[in-house]
PDB file of C-alpha atoms in Angstrom:
ATOM      1  CA  MET T 809       0.266  -0.158  -0.359  1.00 77.00           C
ATOM      2  CA  LYS T 810       2.971   2.316   1.120  1.00 85.00           C
ATOM      3  CA  THR T 811       4.430   1.793  -2.118  1.00 86.00           C
ATOM      4  CA  LEU T 812       0.700   2.650  -4.256  1.00 86.00           C
ATOM      5  CA  THR T 813       1.517   5.890  -2.316  1.00 87.00           C
ATOM      6  CA  ILE T 814       4.711   6.757  -3.822  1.00 86.00           C
ATOM      7  CA  ILE T 815       3.655   6.357  -7.180  1.00 85.00           C
ATOM      8  CA  VAL T 816       0.612   8.254  -6.340  1.00 84.00           C
ATOM      9  CA  LEU T 817       2.712  10.623  -5.643  1.00 86.00           C
ATOM     10  CA  ILE T 818       5.876  11.237  -7.989  1.00 88.00           C
ATOM     11  CA  ALA T 819       3.390  10.042 -11.240  1.00 86.00           C
ATOM     12  CA  THR T 820       0.851  12.367 -10.660  1.00 88.00           C
ATOM     13  CA  PRO T 821       2.919  15.429 -11.016  1.00 89.00           C
ATOM     14  CA  LEU T 822       5.264  14.232 -13.313  1.00 89.00           C
ATOM     15  CA  LEU T 823       1.607  12.955 -15.612  1.00 89.00           C
ATOM     16  CA  ALA T 824       0.229  16.914 -14.906  1.00 90.00           C
ATOM     17  CA  PHE T 825       3.786  18.161 -16.156  1.00 91.00           C
ATOM     18  CA  ALA T 826       3.859  16.538 -18.787  1.00 90.00           C
ATOM     19  CA  GLY T 827       0.358  16.888 -20.036  1.00 91.00           C
ATOM     20  CA  GLY T 828       1.390  20.832 -19.881  1.00 92.00           C
ATOM     21  CA  LEU T 829       4.350  20.880 -21.772  1.00 91.00           C
ATOM     22  CA  VAL T 830       2.373  18.671 -24.437  1.00 91.00           C
ATOM     23  CA  GLY T 831      -0.320  21.349 -24.340  1.00 90.00           C
ATOM     24  CA  HIS T 832       2.527  24.168 -24.428  1.00 90.00           C
ATOM     25  CA  LEU T 833       3.806  23.302 -28.205  1.00 90.00           C
ATOM     26  CA  LEU T 834      -0.172  22.315 -29.223  1.00 89.00           C
ATOM     27  CA  LEU T 835       0.120  25.524 -29.038  1.00 90.00           C
ATOM     28  CA  ARG T 836       3.191  27.277 -29.977  1.00 92.00           C
ATOM     29  CA  ARG T 837       2.905  25.200 -33.272  1.00 91.00           C
ATOM     30  CA  GLY T 838      -0.706  26.924 -33.773  1.00 89.00           C
ATOM     31  CA  ALA T 839       0.960  29.801 -33.075  1.00 89.00           C
ATOM     32  CA  LYS T 840       3.482  29.668 -35.380  1.00 90.00           C
ATOM     33  CA  GLU T 841       1.500  29.101 -38.001  1.00 90.00           C
ATOM     34  CA  LEU T 842      -1.212  31.802 -37.301  1.00 91.00           C
ATOM     35  CA  ASP T 843       1.858  33.916 -37.670  1.00 89.00           C
ATOM     36  CA  ARG T 844       2.699  32.536 -40.803  1.00 87.00           C
ATOM     37  CA  TRP T 845      -0.943  32.649 -42.344  1.00 88.00           C
ATOM     38  CA  ARG T 846      -1.184  36.414 -41.026  1.00 90.00           C
ATOM     39  CA  LYS T 847       2.472  37.513 -42.617  1.00 88.00           C
ATOM     40  CA  ARG T 848       1.367  36.195 -46.045  1.00 88.00           C
ATOM     41  CA  GLU T 849      -1.878  37.463 -45.933  1.00 91.00           C
ATOM     42  CA  GLU T 850      -0.167  40.646 -45.553  1.00 89.00           C
ATOM     43  CA  THR T 851       2.195  39.660 -48.012  1.00 88.00           C
ATOM     44  CA  MET T 852      -0.605  40.075 -50.655  1.00 90.00           C
ATOM     45  CA  ARG T 853      -2.056  42.634 -49.246  1.00 92.00           C
ATOM     46  CA  LEU T 854       0.824  44.922 -50.381  1.00 90.00           C
ATOM     47  CA  LEU T 855       1.466  43.569 -53.035  1.00 90.00           C
ATOM     48  CA  ARG T 856      -2.369  44.330 -54.468  1.00 92.00           C
ATOM     49  CA  TRP T 857      -1.752  47.456 -53.714  1.00 91.00           C
ATOM     50  CA  ALA T 858       2.037  47.707 -55.233  1.00 90.00           C
ATOM     51  CA  VAL T 859       0.616  46.186 -57.963  1.00 90.00           C
ATOM     52  CA  GLU T 860      -2.533  48.929 -58.144  1.00 91.00           C
ATOM     53  CA  LEU T 861       0.012  51.447 -57.905  1.00 90.00           C
ATOM     54  CA  ALA T 862       2.722  50.468 -60.360  1.00 89.00           C
ATOM     55  CA  THR T 863       0.198  49.915 -62.462  1.00 87.00           C
ATOM     56  CA  ASP T 864      -1.579  52.972 -62.574  1.00 87.00           C
ATOM     57  CA  PRO T 865      -1.303  55.743 -65.585  1.00 87.00           C
ATOM     58  CA  GLU T 866       0.191  58.082 -63.912  1.00 88.00           C
ATOM     59  CA  PRO T 867       3.638  58.086 -64.109  1.00 87.00           C
ATOM     60  CA  ALA T 868       3.942  59.449 -59.915  1.00 90.00           C
ATOM     61  CA  ARG T 869       2.236  56.933 -58.871  1.00 89.00           C
ATOM     62  CA  ALA T 870       4.216  53.629 -60.459  1.00 88.00           C
ATOM     63  CA  GLN T 871       6.560  54.295 -59.769  1.00 89.00           C
ATOM     64  CA  ALA T 872       5.880  54.268 -55.554  1.00 90.00           C
ATOM     65  CA  GLY T 873       4.181  51.342 -56.347  1.00 90.00           C
ATOM     66  CA  ILE T 874       7.473  49.910 -58.234  1.00 89.00           C
ATOM     67  CA  THR T 875       9.318  51.229 -55.391  1.00 90.00           C
ATOM     68  CA  VAL T 876       7.374  49.746 -53.311  1.00 90.00           C
ATOM     69  CA  LEU T 877       7.507  46.044 -54.649  1.00 89.00           C
ATOM     70  CA  GLY T 878      12.078  46.481 -54.772  1.00 88.00           C
ATOM     71  CA  ALA T 879      11.294  46.949 -50.964  1.00 90.00           C
ATOM     72  CA  LEU T 880       8.667  43.990 -50.572  1.00 89.00           C
ATOM     73  CA  LEU T 881      11.453  42.227 -52.486  1.00 88.00           C
ATOM     74  CA  ASP T 882      13.337  43.025 -50.283  1.00 88.00           C
ATOM     75  CA  SER T 883      11.880  42.607 -46.517  1.00 85.00           C
ATOM     76  CA  GLU T 884      11.759  39.399 -44.201  1.00 84.00           C
ATOM     77  CA  LEU T 885       8.234  38.923 -44.502  1.00 81.00           C
ATOM     78  CA  LEU T 886       8.024  36.935 -47.688  1.00 85.00           C
ATOM     79  CA  ASP T 887       8.595  33.265 -47.292  1.00 84.00           C
ATOM     80  CA  ALA T 888      10.498  31.729 -50.270  1.00 83.00           C
ATOM     81  CA  VAL T 889       7.889  30.320 -52.924  1.00 83.00           C
ATOM     82  CA  ASP T 890       6.402  34.040 -52.490  1.00 85.00           C
ATOM     83  CA  VAL T 891       9.602  35.749 -53.228  1.00 87.00           C
ATOM     84  CA  GLU T 892       9.654  34.108 -56.568  1.00 87.00           C
ATOM     85  CA  LEU T 893       6.152  35.160 -56.837  1.00 87.00           C
ATOM     86  CA  VAL T 894       6.796  39.057 -56.574  1.00 87.00           C
ATOM     87  CA  ALA T 895      10.134  39.069 -58.415  1.00 88.00           C
ATOM     88  CA  THR T 896       7.828  37.494 -60.984  1.00 88.00           C
ATOM     89  CA  VAL T 897       4.773  39.667 -61.090  1.00 87.00           C
ATOM     90  CA  ALA T 898       7.885  43.117 -60.518  1.00 87.00           C
ATOM     91  CA  GLY T 899       9.560  41.894 -63.577  1.00 87.00           C
ATOM     92  CA  ALA T 900       6.017  41.656 -65.167  1.00 87.00           C
ATOM     93  CA  ILE T 901       5.570  44.637 -64.670  1.00 86.00           C
ATOM     94  CA  ALA T 902       8.984  46.383 -65.862  1.00 82.00           C
ATOM     95  CA  LEU T 903       8.446  44.709 -68.809  1.00 82.00           C
ATOM     96  CA  GLY T 904       5.358  46.420 -69.327  1.00 77.00           C
ATOM     97  CA  VAL T 905       3.604  42.866 -69.496  1.00 56.00           C
ATOM     98  CA  THR T 906       0.402  43.990 -67.538  1.00 50.00           C
ATOM     99  CA  GLY T 907      -2.581  43.207 -69.633  1.00 55.00           C
ATOM    100  CA  PRO T 908      -3.969  39.599 -69.918  1.00 56.00           C
ATOM    101  CA  PRO T 909      -2.601  37.062 -72.601  1.00 55.00           C
ATOM    102  CA  PRO T 910      -4.604  36.724 -75.323  1.00 55.00           C
ATOM    103  CA  LEU T 911      -7.338  34.099 -75.540  1.00 61.00           C
ATOM    104  CA  GLY T 912      -7.028  31.569 -78.624  1.00 58.00           C
ATOM    105  CA  PRO T 913      -3.411  30.696 -80.319  1.00 60.00           C
ATOM    106  CA  PRO T 914      -2.278  33.722 -82.841  1.00 58.00           C
ATOM    107  CA  PRO T 915      -4.233  34.866 -86.333  1.00 58.00           C
ATOM    108  CA  SER T 916      -2.205  33.106 -88.811  1.00 63.00           C
ATOM    109  CA  GLY T 917      -2.474  34.515 -92.757  1.00 56.00           C
ATOM    110  CA  PRO T 918      -1.805  38.529 -94.012  1.00 59.00           C
ATOM    111  CA  PRO T 919      -4.198  40.740 -92.261  1.00 58.00           C
ATOM    112  CA  PRO T 920      -7.230  41.410 -93.812  1.00 60.00           C
ATOM    113  CA  SER T 921      -7.433  44.204 -95.400  1.00 62.00           C
ATOM    114  CA  GLY T 922      -9.910  47.335 -96.015  1.00 53.00           C
ATOM    115  CA  PRO T 923     -13.308  48.021 -98.105  1.00 56.00           C
TER     116      PRO T 923
END
């Protein structure tokens, strides 16, 4: 009986500590995932805003958008996947490719003549 009492006295605090530790680790992992999601959401919000500015017909606003894209590329907000996305978007804007690609195959043959 005395042995059972000693086991209970030792096992109870150890099991409580282990449960608290597991709970803390799970909570911390969830917090890290939430933090990553928030950073990515903020990155995409900044990217949309910068693209809207960069494609603006007013030169000052377009320059501001390009500057924001450059700053976003240099920031620590971006994950490796996001760096590639932002770099591709910035490259497309730098080349002036801002419209959607044409639908269908390119026309073949000579252009139609007028009346």
